[in-house]
Amino acid sequence: MATTPVAVAEWLGYATPPLWLQVVLAAVVSGVVVTVMLTTSALAGPWAKRKITAMFTDRIAINRNGPAGIFTIAADSVRLMSKELIVPDGADRPAFDVAPAILPLSALLGFAVIPMGSGLQLADPEIGLAYVFAVSSIASVGMVVGGYASGNKYSLLGSMRSVAESIAYEIPLVITAASVVLLAGSLRLSDIVAAQQGTLVSLGPIAIPAWYGFLNPFALALFLVASLAEVGRNPFDIGEAPTEIVGGYITEYSSIYFVLFFLGEFLHIFLSAAVLTTLFLGGPAGPGPAWLGIVWFGVKIWAVFLFTQWCRAAVPRVRIDQMLEIGWKGLLVLSFANLVLTAIIVGVIA
Amino acid sequence: MSQTEEPDEEAVEEPDPADPAGVVDYDALEALLGDAVVRRERHLNAEAFVVRADRVQDALSTLRTEAGFDHLSNVTAQEYHDRFESIYHLKKYDDPTQEVSVVVPTSRDNPVSESAEPVFRTADWHEREAYDLVGIDYDDHPDLRRILLPETWQGHPLGRDYNQDKPQIVEFEENVNPLADDHRESDTMLVNIGPHHPATHGVLHLETVLDGETVLDVEPDIGYLHRCEEQMAQSGTYRHQIMPYPDRWDYGSAGILNEWAYARVAEDLNDIEVPEYAQVVRTMSAELCRIAAHLLALGTFCLDIYGDFTAIFMYAMRDREVVQNILEDLTGQRMMFNYLRLGGVVWDLPEPREEFFATVREFLDDLPNRVDEYHDLITENELFQLRTVGTGEIDAETAKQYGVTGPVARASGIDYDLRRDDPYGYYENLDWDVITDDGGDNYSRLLVRMREVEQSARIIQQCVDLLEEWPEDEREIQANVPRTLNPEPDAEVYRAVEGAKGELGIYIRSDGTDKPARFKIRSPCFSNLQALPEMSRGEYIPDLVATLGSLDIILGEVDR
């Protein structure tokens, strides 16, 4: 499957598009994709979060502006951007300003290689999966820089917690993903999606697809838990932990800087949902014609997002030491066991 | 009684035939204390020994170790025209009806008195408050600083010489930057948690010293919500002007429980008998308040553990709202009820009575399901147990040292509940249990509160049954109380009730006028909060936050 810029070039009549055209098309397409991602995840995300959490917690939530309060999205955007930007005296200036951009940037970079269905994929490098993990890990840099540059003790504590969390859970995350790579035999994300196209078993009229989530639900569970920690959501939201350390690394951020952090966090939730969908839920696969792919893809990542909100509403937050214990002593061991078992099974069968 | 009067031999309490074990042999105590005692006084609740200012520790430790008075309930300080006086109100955790007071007079020129802190840890804060507001110096006190007022405050506002009209002018030099002393040299970090922090449940400031994430030391800094409640009560008349204030101490829905503290002490002081019907109504409304207060405590505690306004917090609020509506029907107010009156309650149950009873019964019938839901969501959740079991522990002995009472004490295995041990209202005639748990940790405190909600529901159920059957012509809601109350001059009384957070006591000294000469509030939150450092040292910040939540303090009551 060709990536979107290449496909568009072919449609325009270029068998081998020149480099300049590829760059231009990539810029246009990524512009479109970024806009779509921003509006769906970062704008609809917080709105959905409020409505979903309200449902979990027996409330009504926003309902004044427009149907189901949908126009609050616009009101919120104006409000957040028009707020005063307060920079603390003790802030480490260039670092304090750079940090908020790093978080959303790393998430958006990650989206570049995700096959979103309906032919939408900006790039499809051979090392796609490794690339996603690499760029999404840059987010930790943003948290550390932001937390440290704020000159606030709560920020410092929060950033230290976030880093500890990232390190502890990045390894199980990658190791679990590696078991999928063993099954698919490729790091290229489009190959991984393609490998999940068949049918696993047919139970009468219901055909269970060969998604790796069905093939190896254990790995899916591991990956889900590790992603929760990776994006810092309950029970692992200790990086922000409002009732303990006020806001963690975003304590001192206000106005547009706050929006960037906020946006980055939501994008990261959606990115980790997208990776999970690609690895375990067949990517954009679903019933109906192929052009519906983006819809199915959207449904799946929103389902994962819903799951994170469910956890937030119902699960207590663990302590830092308990979180590290779960990561290093539990998930790491389990993910390696999963990898070894998968390797043996793949080796025996193939 | 005034100091000039001779001790009245006849005043020694007659043995109460109903409860012979509850009698204190004051003569034996006096012999025990020996020459530390200058003379004896009689307060309405107990005998008082006037003790020399340099023998306080002797007297208290004798009373504690040899006579079993292990609960320093309260310390009252006051200034007379010729002297200062500290009164230590002692009780027994096993039987709080056994009381004794230790009165320590000091001269006005040199108000120095020996500190009780080495004997009772809880005296630390109480004496700091006495120093702050009245101006008595305590010798041998480990840390005699102001506690409610700012460090720079000039004068002692409850003292007789204090000029209330003089503005407080703080010189620039006195107002030094508290951070000027930098801690960055050492390996530890000072973090100010509060006064504006999501976890402090109000305006509380915790000065916390951290080593990484571990709490090395924590010191609660209180007083941000000090509203001169004692002084306001002292300038109000007994009959009507004081009753609205108690609602504003523990404003976490516990209003009627607080009102009862004032009602009890003022009724004892003025010999007012409350009609039985009014007692039943009081008991029912007070227990409704307790349920509302405990649900709030449960919700906010879970807020600290879960970290957001999550399901459990909203569920607790939803159920509390039902109680809140019932109380609104009953009293006309959602929070500041002002429902009790001296000698009874302000009005009868709302008409139509059947409708009111039906609402209450509906709530009670539904409650077991709600409680089950809470158990499903919270107490049986493994992650929740991971966070709360074994954290914020305090053992019974330490808790007694700090004068801890209420659900916090009962969760440490101290079987102490004034509703049963020092009966008032209609509790004696009802069938209910005092809940205790041996864990002493955050989990136990939550469990005790949840079970107490069920017990309160039992009490309300029985009250509703009684009220429904009550003959219409015998529904007496108020005793006949004179328009103006002038208690005996120099009568002194200390009485406590079981508030939502523990023992809520009030000391009143009358001077013969229609206003109290001294009105001292013993706040359970004040004493419970003092035990926080003991519970949190060596634990992590999240545990400190959880422990603070499990103490269920209301800053309005801590600071008064």
Coordinates of N, CA, C and O in Angstrom, one line a residue, chain A residues 13-121:
Chain A
G13 N -0.9 11.6 -12.1 CA -0.3 11.1 -13.4 C 1.2 11.0 -13.3 O 1.9 10.8 -14.3
Y14 N 1.8 11.1 -12.1 CA 3.3 10.9 -12.0 C 3.6 9.5 -11.6 O 3.1 9.0 -10.5
A15 N 4.2 8.7 -12.5 CA 4.6 7.3 -12.1 C 5.6 7.4 -11.0 O 5.5 6.7 -10.0
T16 N 6.7 8.2 -11.2 CA 7.7 8.3 -10.2 C 7.8 9.8 -9.9 O 8.5 10.6 -10.6
P17 N 7.0 10.3 -8.9 CA 6.9 11.7 -8.6 C 8.3 12.3 -8.3 O 9.1 11.7 -7.5
P18 N 8.6 13.5 -8.8 CA 9.8 14.2 -8.4 C 9.8 14.5 -6.9 O 8.7 14.6 -6.3
L19 N 11.0 14.8 -6.3 CA 11.1 15.0 -4.9 C 10.3 16.2 -4.5 O 9.6 16.2 -3.4
W20 N 10.4 17.3 -5.3 CA 9.7 18.5 -4.9 C 8.2 18.3 -4.7 O 7.5 18.8 -3.8
L21 N 7.6 17.5 -5.6 CA 6.2 17.2 -5.6 C 5.9 16.4 -4.3 O 4.9 16.6 -3.6
Q22 N 6.7 15.4 -4.1 CA 6.5 14.6 -2.9 C 6.5 15.4 -1.6 O 5.6 15.3 -0.7
V23 N 7.4 16.4 -1.5 CA 7.5 17.3 -0.4 C 6.3 18.1 -0.2 O 5.6 18.2 0.8
V24 N 5.9 18.7 -1.4 CA 4.7 19.6 -1.4 C 3.4 18.8 -1.0 O 2.7 19.2 -0.1
L25 N 3.3 17.7 -1.6 CA 2.1 16.9 -1.3 C 2.1 16.4 0.2 O 1.1 16.4 0.9
A26 N 3.3 16.0 0.6 CA 3.4 15.6 2.0 C 3.0 16.7 3.0 O 2.2 16.5 3.9
A27 N 3.4 17.9 2.6 CA 3.1 19.1 3.5 C 1.6 19.3 3.5 O 0.9 19.5 4.5
V28 N 1.0 19.2 2.3 CA -0.5 19.5 2.2 C -1.3 18.4 2.9 O -2.1 18.7 3.8
V29 N -0.9 17.2 2.7 CA -1.6 16.1 3.3 C -1.5 16.1 4.8 O -2.4 16.0 5.6
S30 N -0.2 16.3 5.2 CA 0.0 16.3 6.7 C -0.7 17.5 7.3 O -1.3 17.4 8.4
G31 N -0.8 18.6 6.6 CA -1.6 19.8 7.1 C -3.0 19.3 7.3 O -3.6 19.6 8.4
V32 N -3.6 18.7 6.3 CA -5.0 18.2 6.5 C -5.1 17.2 7.6 O -6.0 17.4 8.5
V33 N -4.2 16.3 7.7 CA -4.3 15.3 8.8 C -4.1 15.9 10.2 O -4.9 15.6 11.1
V34 N -3.2 16.8 10.3 CA -2.9 17.5 11.5 C -4.2 18.2 12.0 O -4.6 18.2 13.1
T35 N -4.8 19.0 11.0 CA -6.0 19.7 11.3 C -7.1 18.8 11.8 O -7.8 19.1 12.8
V36 N -7.3 17.7 11.1 CA -8.3 16.7 11.5 C -8.0 16.2 12.9 O -8.9 16.1 13.7
M37 N -6.8 15.8 13.1 CA -6.4 15.2 14.4 C -6.6 16.2 15.5 O -7.1 15.9 16.6
L38 N -6.2 17.5 15.2 CA -6.4 18.5 16.3 C -7.8 18.7 16.6 O -8.2 18.7 17.8
T39 N -8.7 18.8 15.6 CA -10.1 19.1 15.9 C -10.7 17.9 16.5 O -11.5 18.1 17.5
T40 N -10.4 16.7 16.1 CA -11.1 15.6 16.7 C -10.6 15.3 18.1 O -11.4 15.2 19.1
S41 N -9.3 15.2 18.2 CA -8.8 14.8 19.5 C -8.7 15.9 20.5 O -9.2 15.9 21.6
A42 N -8.0 17.0 20.1 CA -7.7 18.0 21.1 C -8.9 18.9 21.4 O -9.0 19.5 22.4
L43 N -9.8 19.0 20.4 CA -11.0 19.9 20.7 C -12.2 19.0 21.1 O -12.8 19.3 22.2
A44 N -12.5 18.0 20.4 CA -13.6 17.2 20.8 C -13.2 16.3 22.0 O -14.1 16.0 22.8
G45 N -11.9 16.0 22.1 CA -11.5 15.2 23.2 C -11.9 15.7 24.6 O -12.6 15.1 25.3
P46 N -11.5 17.0 24.9 CA -11.9 17.5 26.2 C -13.4 17.6 26.4 O -13.9 17.3 27.5
W47 N -14.1 17.9 25.3 CA -15.6 18.0 25.4 C -16.1 16.6 25.7 O -16.9 16.4 26.6
A48 N -15.6 15.6 24.9 CA -16.0 14.2 25.2 C -15.7 13.7 26.6 O -16.4 13.1 27.2
K49 N -14.5 14.1 27.0 CA -14.0 13.7 28.3 C -15.0 14.2 29.4 O -15.4 13.5 30.3
R50 N -15.4 15.5 29.2 CA -16.3 16.0 30.2 C -17.7 15.3 30.2 O -18.3 15.0 31.2
K51 N -18.2 15.0 29.0 CA -19.5 14.3 28.9 C -19.4 12.9 29.4 O -20.2 12.4 30.1
I52 N -18.3 12.2 29.0 CA -18.1 10.8 29.4 C -17.9 10.7 30.9 O -18.6 9.9 31.6
T53 N -17.1 11.6 31.4 CA -16.8 11.5 32.9 C -18.1 11.8 33.6 O -18.4 11.2 34.6
A54 N -18.9 12.8 33.0 CA -20.2 13.1 33.7 C -21.1 11.9 33.7 O -21.8 11.7 34.7
M55 N -21.1 11.1 32.7 CA -21.9 9.9 32.6 C -21.5 8.9 33.7 O -22.3 8.3 34.4
F56 N -20.2 8.8 33.8 CA -19.6 7.9 34.8 C -19.9 8.3 36.2 O -20.1 7.5 37.1
T57 N -20.0 9.6 36.4 CA -20.1 10.2 37.8 C -21.5 10.7 38.1 O -21.6 11.5 39.0
D58 N -22.5 10.4 37.3 CA -23.8 10.7 37.6 C -24.1 12.2 37.6 O -24.7 12.8 38.4
R59 N -23.5 12.9 36.6 CA -23.7 14.3 36.4 C -24.3 14.6 35.0 O -24.4 13.7 34.2
I60 N -24.5 15.9 34.7 CA -25.0 16.2 33.3 C -23.8 16.8 32.5 O -23.7 16.7 31.4
A61 N -23.0 17.6 33.2 CA -21.9 18.3 32.6 C -22.4 19.4 31.6 O -23.6 19.8 31.7
I62 N -21.5 19.9 30.8 CA -21.8 21.1 30.0 C -23.1 20.9 29.1 O -23.1 19.9 28.4
N63 N -24.0 21.8 29.1 CA -25.2 21.6 28.3 C -25.8 23.0 27.9 O -27.0 23.0 27.4
R64 N -25.1 24.0 28.1 CA -25.7 25.4 27.9 C -25.5 25.9 26.5 O -26.4 26.4 25.9
N65 N -24.3 25.7 26.0 CA -24.0 26.3 24.6 C -24.2 25.2 23.5 O -23.4 24.3 23.4
G66 N -25.3 25.4 22.8 CA -25.6 24.5 21.7 C -26.0 23.2 22.2 O -26.1 22.9 23.4
P67 N -26.3 22.3 21.2 CA -26.8 21.0 21.6 C -25.7 20.2 22.4 O -24.6 20.1 21.9
A68 N -26.1 19.7 23.5 CA -25.2 19.0 24.4 C -23.9 19.8 24.7 O -22.8 19.2 25.0
G69 N -24.0 21.1 24.7 CA -22.9 21.9 25.1 C -21.7 21.9 24.1 O -20.6 22.2 24.4
I70 N -22.0 21.5 22.8 CA -20.9 21.3 21.9 C -20.2 22.6 21.6 O -19.0 22.6 21.3
F71 N -20.9 23.7 21.6 CA -20.2 25.0 21.3 C -19.3 25.5 22.4 O -18.5 26.4 22.2
T72 N -19.3 24.8 23.5 CA -18.4 25.1 24.6 C -17.0 24.9 24.1 O -16.0 25.5 24.6
I73 N -16.8 24.0 23.1 CA -15.5 23.8 22.5 C -14.9 25.1 22.0 O -13.8 25.5 22.3
A74 N -15.8 25.8 21.2 CA -15.3 27.1 20.7 C -15.1 28.1 21.8 O -14.0 28.8 21.9
A75 N -16.0 28.2 22.7 CA -15.9 29.1 23.9 C -14.6 28.8 24.6 O -13.9 29.7 25.0
D76 N -14.3 27.5 24.9 CA -13.2 27.1 25.6 C -11.9 27.6 24.9 O -10.9 28.0 25.5
S77 N -11.9 27.4 23.6 CA -10.7 27.7 22.8 C -10.4 29.2 23.0 O -9.2 29.6 23.3
V78 N -11.4 30.0 22.8 CA -11.2 31.5 22.9 C -10.8 31.8 24.3 O -9.8 32.5 24.6
R79 N -11.4 31.2 25.3 CA -11.1 31.5 26.7 C -9.6 31.1 27.0 O -8.9 32.0 27.5
L80 N -9.3 29.9 26.6 CA -7.9 29.5 27.0 C -6.8 30.3 26.3 O -5.8 30.6 26.9
M81 N -7.1 30.7 25.0 CA -6.1 31.5 24.3 C -6.0 32.9 24.8 O -5.0 33.6 24.6
S82 N -7.2 33.4 25.3 CA -7.1 34.8 25.7 C -6.7 35.1 27.1 O -6.7 36.2 27.6
K83 N -6.4 34.0 27.8 CA -5.9 34.2 29.2 C -4.5 34.7 29.3 O -3.7 34.6 28.3
E84 N -4.3 35.4 30.4 CA -2.9 36.0 30.6 C -1.9 34.9 30.7 O -2.1 33.9 31.4
L85 N -0.8 35.1 30.0 CA 0.3 34.2 30.2 C 1.2 34.6 31.3 O 1.8 35.7 31.2
I86 N 1.2 33.8 32.4 CA 2.0 34.2 33.5 C 3.3 33.4 33.5 O 3.2 32.1 33.5
V87 N 4.4 34.0 33.5 CA 5.7 33.3 33.6 C 6.3 33.7 34.9 O 6.5 34.8 35.3
P88 N 6.6 32.6 35.7 CA 7.2 32.9 37.1 C 8.5 33.5 36.9 O 9.3 33.3 36.0
D89 N 8.9 34.3 38.0 CA 10.2 35.0 38.0 C 11.3 34.1 37.9 O 12.3 34.3 37.2
G90 N 11.2 33.0 38.6 CA 12.4 32.1 38.6 C 12.4 31.1 37.5 O 13.2 30.2 37.5
A91 N 11.6 31.3 36.5 CA 11.6 30.3 35.4 C 12.8 30.5 34.5 O 13.4 31.5 34.4
D92 N 13.3 29.3 34.0 CA 14.4 29.3 33.2 C 13.9 29.5 31.7 O 13.4 28.7 31.1
R93 N 14.1 30.8 31.2 CA 13.3 31.3 30.2 C 13.3 30.4 28.9 O 12.2 30.0 28.5
P94 N 14.4 30.3 28.1 CA 14.1 29.6 26.8 C 13.5 28.2 27.1 O 12.6 27.8 26.3
A95 N 14.0 27.5 28.1 CA 13.5 26.1 28.3 C 12.0 26.1 28.7 O 11.3 25.3 28.2
F96 N 11.6 27.1 29.5 CA 10.2 27.2 29.9 C 9.3 27.4 28.7 O 8.2 26.9 28.6
D97 N 9.8 28.1 27.7 CA 9.0 28.3 26.5 C 9.0 27.2 25.5 O 8.0 27.0 24.8
V98 N 10.1 26.5 25.5 CA 10.2 25.4 24.5 C 9.4 24.2 24.9 O 8.8 23.5 24.1
A99 N 9.4 23.9 26.2 CA 8.8 22.7 26.7 C 7.4 22.4 26.2 O 7.1 21.3 25.8
P100 N 6.5 23.4 26.3 CA 5.1 23.1 25.9 C 5.0 22.7 24.5 O 4.0 22.0 24.2
A101 N 5.9 23.1 23.6 CA 5.8 22.7 22.2 C 6.2 21.2 22.0 O 5.8 20.6 21.0
I102 N 7.1 20.7 22.8 CA 7.7 19.4 22.6 C 6.6 18.3 22.7 O 6.6 17.4 21.9
L103 N 5.7 18.5 23.7 CA 4.7 17.4 23.9 C 3.8 17.2 22.7 O 3.8 16.0 22.2
P104 N 3.1 18.2 22.2 CA 2.2 17.9 21.0 C 3.0 17.6 19.8 O 2.6 16.8 19.0
L105 N 4.2 18.2 19.7 CA 5.1 17.9 18.5 C 5.4 16.4 18.4 O 5.2 15.8 17.3
S106 N 5.8 15.8 19.5 CA 6.2 14.4 19.5 C 5.0 13.5 19.1 O 5.1 12.6 18.4
A107 N 3.8 13.9 19.6 CA 2.6 13.1 19.3 C 2.3 13.2 17.8 O 2.0 12.2 17.2
L108 N 2.3 14.4 17.3 CA 2.0 14.6 15.9 C 3.0 13.9 15.0 O 2.6 13.3 14.0
L109 N 4.3 13.9 15.4 CA 5.3 13.2 14.6 C 4.9 11.7 14.5 O 5.1 11.0 13.5
G110 N 4.4 11.2 15.7 CA 4.1 9.8 15.8 C 3.0 9.4 14.8 O 3.0 8.4 14.2
F111 N 2.0 10.4 14.6 CA 0.9 10.1 13.8 C 1.3 9.9 12.3 O 0.5 9.3 11.5
A112 N 2.5 10.4 11.9 CA 2.9 10.4 10.5 C 2.9 9.0 9.9 O 2.6 8.8 8.7
V113 N 3.2 8.0 10.8 CA 3.4 6.7 10.2 C 2.2 5.7 10.5 O 2.2 4.6 10.1
I114 N 1.1 6.3 11.1 CA 0.0 5.4 11.5 C -0.9 5.2 10.2 O -1.3 6.2 9.6
P115 N -1.2 4.0 9.8 CA -2.1 3.8 8.7 C -3.5 4.0 9.3 O -4.0 3.2 10.1
M116 N -4.2 5.1 8.8 CA -5.5 5.4 9.4 C -6.6 4.9 8.6 O -7.8 5.2 8.8
G117 N -6.3 4.1 7.5 CA -7.4 3.6 6.7 C -7.8 4.6 5.7 O -7.4 5.8 5.7
S118 N -8.6 4.2 4.7 CA -9.1 5.0 3.6 C -7.9 5.6 2.9 O -7.9 6.8 2.4
G119 N -6.8 4.9 2.9 CA -5.6 5.4 2.2 C -4.8 6.5 2.9 O -3.9 7.1 2.3
L120 N -5.2 6.8 4.1 CA -4.5 7.9 4.8 C -3.3 7.4 5.5 O -3.4 6.7 6.6
Q121 N -2.1 7.7 5.0 CA -0.9 7.4 5.8 C 0.2 8.2 5.2 O 0.5 8.2 4.0

